Short mmCIF file of N, CA and C in Angstrom, two decimals:
data_model
loop_
_atom_site.label_atom_id
_atom_site.label_comp_id
_atom_site.label_asym_id
_atom_site.label_seq_id
_atom_site.Cartn_x
_atom_site.Cartn_y
_atom_site.Cartn_z
N MET A 695 79.52 70.30 180.86
CA MET A 695 80.95 70.16 180.63
C MET A 695 81.16 68.97 179.69
N ASN A 696 81.91 69.20 178.63
CA ASN A 696 82.14 68.12 177.67
C ASN A 696 83.37 67.30 178.06
N ASN A 697 83.62 66.24 177.32
CA ASN A 697 84.73 65.33 177.63
C ASN A 697 86.08 66.02 177.57
N ASP A 698 86.25 66.92 176.60
CA ASP A 698 87.53 67.64 176.48
C ASP A 698 87.78 68.52 177.69
N GLU A 699 86.74 69.19 178.16
CA GLU A 699 86.88 70.04 179.34
C GLU A 699 87.19 69.21 180.59
N ARG A 700 86.53 68.06 180.71
CA ARG A 700 86.80 67.17 181.85
C ARG A 700 88.24 66.67 181.81
N ALA A 701 88.69 66.28 180.64
CA ALA A 701 90.07 65.79 180.49
C ALA A 701 91.05 66.90 180.83
N SER A 702 90.77 68.11 180.39
CA SER A 702 91.64 69.24 180.67
C SER A 702 91.69 69.52 182.18
N ASP A 703 90.53 69.47 182.83
CA ASP A 703 90.48 69.67 184.28
C ASP A 703 91.25 68.58 185.00
N GLN A 704 91.14 67.34 184.54
CA GLN A 704 91.87 66.24 185.17
C GLN A 704 93.37 66.41 184.98
N ASP A 705 93.79 66.85 183.80
CA ASP A 705 95.21 67.10 183.55
C ASP A 705 95.73 68.22 184.45
N THR A 706 94.94 69.27 184.57
CA THR A 706 95.33 70.39 185.42
C THR A 706 95.43 69.95 186.87
N LEU A 707 94.46 69.18 187.33
CA LEU A 707 94.49 68.70 188.71
C LEU A 707 95.69 67.81 188.95
N ARG A 708 96.01 66.93 188.00
CA ARG A 708 97.19 66.07 188.15
C ARG A 708 98.45 66.91 188.24
N MET A 709 98.57 67.94 187.38
CA MET A 709 99.75 68.81 187.40
C MET A 709 99.85 69.55 188.73
N VAL A 710 98.74 70.08 189.19
CA VAL A 710 98.73 70.81 190.47
C VAL A 710 99.16 69.88 191.60
N ASN A 711 98.64 68.66 191.61
CA ASN A 711 98.99 67.72 192.67
C ASN A 711 100.46 67.32 192.61
N VAL A 712 101.01 67.15 191.41
CA VAL A 712 102.44 66.84 191.28
C VAL A 712 103.28 68.00 191.79
N LEU A 713 102.89 69.21 191.44
CA LEU A 713 103.63 70.38 191.92
C LEU A 713 103.55 70.49 193.45
N LYS A 714 102.39 70.21 194.01
CA LYS A 714 102.25 70.26 195.46
C LYS A 714 103.14 69.20 196.13
N MET A 715 103.19 68.01 195.56
CA MET A 715 104.07 66.97 196.11
C MET A 715 105.53 67.42 196.05
N ALA A 716 105.91 68.02 194.94
CA ALA A 716 107.30 68.49 194.80
C ALA A 716 107.61 69.58 195.82
N LEU A 717 106.66 70.46 196.04
CA LEU A 717 106.87 71.52 197.02
C LEU A 717 106.99 70.97 198.44
N GLU A 718 106.22 69.95 198.74
CA GLU A 718 106.28 69.32 200.06
C GLU A 718 107.62 68.61 200.29
N ARG A 719 108.25 68.19 199.20
CA ARG A 719 109.52 67.45 199.30
C ARG A 719 110.64 68.24 198.63
N ARG A 720 110.55 69.56 198.75
CA ARG A 720 111.46 70.43 198.01
C ARG A 720 112.93 70.18 198.27
N ALA A 721 113.31 69.82 199.48
CA ALA A 721 114.73 69.56 199.75
C ALA A 721 115.22 68.38 198.91
N GLU A 722 114.41 67.33 198.85
CA GLU A 722 114.78 66.17 198.04
C GLU A 722 114.76 66.51 196.55
N VAL A 723 113.78 67.31 196.15
CA VAL A 723 113.66 67.71 194.74
C VAL A 723 114.90 68.51 194.33
N PHE A 724 115.28 69.49 195.16
CA PHE A 724 116.45 70.30 194.83
C PHE A 724 117.72 69.46 194.82
N GLU A 725 117.81 68.50 195.71
CA GLU A 725 118.98 67.62 195.73
C GLU A 725 119.07 66.82 194.42
N ILE A 726 117.95 66.29 193.98
CA ILE A 726 117.93 65.54 192.72
C ILE A 726 118.35 66.44 191.56
N ILE A 727 117.79 67.63 191.51
CA ILE A 727 118.12 68.56 190.43
C ILE A 727 119.59 68.95 190.48
N ASP A 728 120.10 69.19 191.67
CA ASP A 728 121.50 69.59 191.83
C ASP A 728 122.46 68.49 191.39
N ARG A 729 122.12 67.24 191.66
CA ARG A 729 123.01 66.12 191.35
C ARG A 729 122.86 65.58 189.92
N ALA A 730 121.74 65.88 189.29
CA ALA A 730 121.47 65.32 187.96
C ALA A 730 122.40 65.93 186.91
N PRO A 731 123.01 65.10 186.08
CA PRO A 731 123.89 65.63 185.03
C PRO A 731 123.12 66.25 183.86
N ASP A 732 121.83 65.93 183.75
CA ASP A 732 121.03 66.47 182.65
C ASP A 732 119.55 66.41 183.02
N GLU A 733 118.74 67.05 182.19
CA GLU A 733 117.30 67.15 182.47
C GLU A 733 116.61 65.79 182.45
N SER A 734 117.00 64.94 181.54
CA SER A 734 116.38 63.62 181.44
C SER A 734 116.60 62.81 182.72
N THR A 735 117.81 62.85 183.24
CA THR A 735 118.11 62.13 184.49
C THR A 735 117.31 62.73 185.64
N ALA A 736 117.22 64.05 185.68
CA ALA A 736 116.44 64.71 186.74
C ALA A 736 114.98 64.26 186.68
N ARG A 737 114.40 64.23 185.47
CA ARG A 737 113.01 63.80 185.34
C ARG A 737 112.83 62.36 185.81
N THR A 738 113.76 61.49 185.45
CA THR A 738 113.67 60.09 185.85
C THR A 738 113.68 59.96 187.37
N HIS A 739 114.60 60.66 188.01
CA HIS A 739 114.71 60.56 189.47
C HIS A 739 113.54 61.25 190.19
N LEU A 740 113.08 62.36 189.64
CA LEU A 740 111.92 63.03 190.24
C LEU A 740 110.68 62.15 190.13
N ALA A 741 110.50 61.51 188.98
CA ALA A 741 109.35 60.63 188.79
C ALA A 741 109.38 59.49 189.81
N ARG A 742 110.56 58.95 190.02
CA ARG A 742 110.71 57.87 190.99
C ARG A 742 110.41 58.37 192.41
N LEU A 743 110.94 59.53 192.75
CA LEU A 743 110.72 60.11 194.08
C LEU A 743 109.24 60.34 194.35
N LEU A 744 108.54 60.90 193.38
CA LEU A 744 107.14 61.29 193.57
C LEU A 744 106.15 60.24 193.11
N ASP A 745 106.66 59.15 192.55
CA ASP A 745 105.81 58.06 192.06
C ASP A 745 104.81 58.57 191.02
N VAL A 746 105.35 59.28 190.01
CA VAL A 746 104.54 59.80 188.92
C VAL A 746 105.24 59.46 187.60
N GLU A 747 104.58 59.78 186.50
CA GLU A 747 105.18 59.59 185.18
C GLU A 747 106.27 60.65 184.96
N GLU A 748 107.27 60.29 184.17
CA GLU A 748 108.33 61.26 183.87
C GLU A 748 107.77 62.52 183.23
N SER A 749 106.78 62.36 182.38
CA SER A 749 106.19 63.52 181.70
C SER A 749 105.55 64.49 182.69
N ASP A 750 105.14 63.99 183.86
CA ASP A 750 104.55 64.85 184.89
C ASP A 750 105.59 65.75 185.54
N CYS A 751 106.87 65.49 185.31
CA CYS A 751 107.94 66.24 185.97
C CYS A 751 108.41 67.46 185.19
N TYR A 752 107.96 67.62 183.95
CA TYR A 752 108.33 68.80 183.18
C TYR A 752 107.96 70.09 183.92
N PRO A 753 106.73 70.22 184.46
CA PRO A 753 106.39 71.46 185.16
C PRO A 753 107.30 71.74 186.37
N ILE A 754 107.74 70.71 187.05
CA ILE A 754 108.63 70.91 188.20
C ILE A 754 109.93 71.56 187.73
N LEU A 755 110.50 71.02 186.67
CA LEU A 755 111.77 71.53 186.17
C LEU A 755 111.63 72.90 185.52
N ASN A 756 110.43 73.28 185.14
CA ASN A 756 110.21 74.58 184.51
C ASN A 756 109.81 75.68 185.50
N LEU A 757 109.69 75.34 186.77
CA LEU A 757 109.31 76.34 187.77
C LEU A 757 110.42 77.37 187.97
N GLN A 758 110.03 78.61 188.14
CA GLN A 758 110.97 79.64 188.55
C GLN A 758 111.15 79.52 190.05
N VAL A 759 112.28 79.94 190.55
CA VAL A 759 112.57 79.82 191.98
C VAL A 759 111.50 80.53 192.82
N LYS A 760 110.99 81.65 192.34
CA LYS A 760 109.97 82.38 193.11
C LYS A 760 108.71 81.55 193.32
N SER A 761 108.51 80.54 192.49
CA SER A 761 107.32 79.70 192.60
C SER A 761 107.34 78.82 193.84
N TRP A 762 108.48 78.72 194.50
CA TRP A 762 108.57 77.88 195.69
C TRP A 762 108.18 78.65 196.95
N LEU A 763 107.76 79.92 196.80
CA LEU A 763 107.31 80.73 197.93
C LEU A 763 106.01 80.19 198.50
N GLY A 764 105.79 80.41 199.77
CA GLY A 764 104.59 79.92 200.44
C GLY A 764 103.30 80.42 199.82
N THR A 765 103.28 81.67 199.37
CA THR A 765 102.04 82.21 198.79
C THR A 765 101.66 81.48 197.51
N TRP A 766 102.65 81.04 196.76
CA TRP A 766 102.37 80.29 195.53
C TRP A 766 101.79 78.93 195.88
N ARG A 767 102.29 78.31 196.91
CA ARG A 767 101.76 77.01 197.36
C ARG A 767 100.29 77.15 197.76
N GLU A 768 99.97 78.25 198.42
CA GLU A 768 98.58 78.49 198.82
C GLU A 768 97.68 78.61 197.59
N ARG A 769 98.16 79.28 196.55
CA ARG A 769 97.37 79.41 195.32
C ARG A 769 97.16 78.05 194.67
N LEU A 770 98.16 77.16 194.75
CA LEU A 770 97.99 75.81 194.21
C LEU A 770 96.88 75.07 194.96
N ASP A 771 96.88 75.20 196.29
CA ASP A 771 95.82 74.58 197.09
C ASP A 771 94.45 75.09 196.66
N GLU A 772 94.33 76.40 196.49
CA GLU A 772 93.06 76.99 196.07
C GLU A 772 92.64 76.49 194.69
N LYS A 773 93.60 76.41 193.78
CA LYS A 773 93.29 75.92 192.42
C LYS A 773 92.81 74.47 192.48
N ALA A 774 93.48 73.64 193.26
CA ALA A 774 93.11 72.23 193.37
C ALA A 774 91.70 72.08 193.94
N GLU A 775 91.37 72.91 194.92
CA GLU A 775 90.04 72.84 195.53
C GLU A 775 88.95 73.24 194.54
N GLY A 776 89.28 74.10 193.58
CA GLY A 776 88.29 74.58 192.63
C GLY A 776 88.07 73.66 191.45
N LEU A 777 88.86 72.59 191.34
CA LEU A 777 88.71 71.65 190.23
C LEU A 777 87.87 70.46 190.65
N PRO A 778 87.13 69.91 189.69
CA PRO A 778 86.27 68.75 190.03
C PRO A 778 87.06 67.50 190.36
#
């Protein structure tokens, strides 16, 4: 595995972990999104809630509602387990 592949795997793992954190705190996440006047504010507050970088919050805001189903969360767990 080369450095680019390792970096890509690390980025994917970080994204999966951020999404899992958001799913675990979905009530708070939805409240932030509902109250935010714009996407930038939502990212700022989500980053603060989850203690991540604002750029890590783009995938959260891009999720379709169906992605919050339990079966999708299980697939995230499986994906995270398969990454180094």
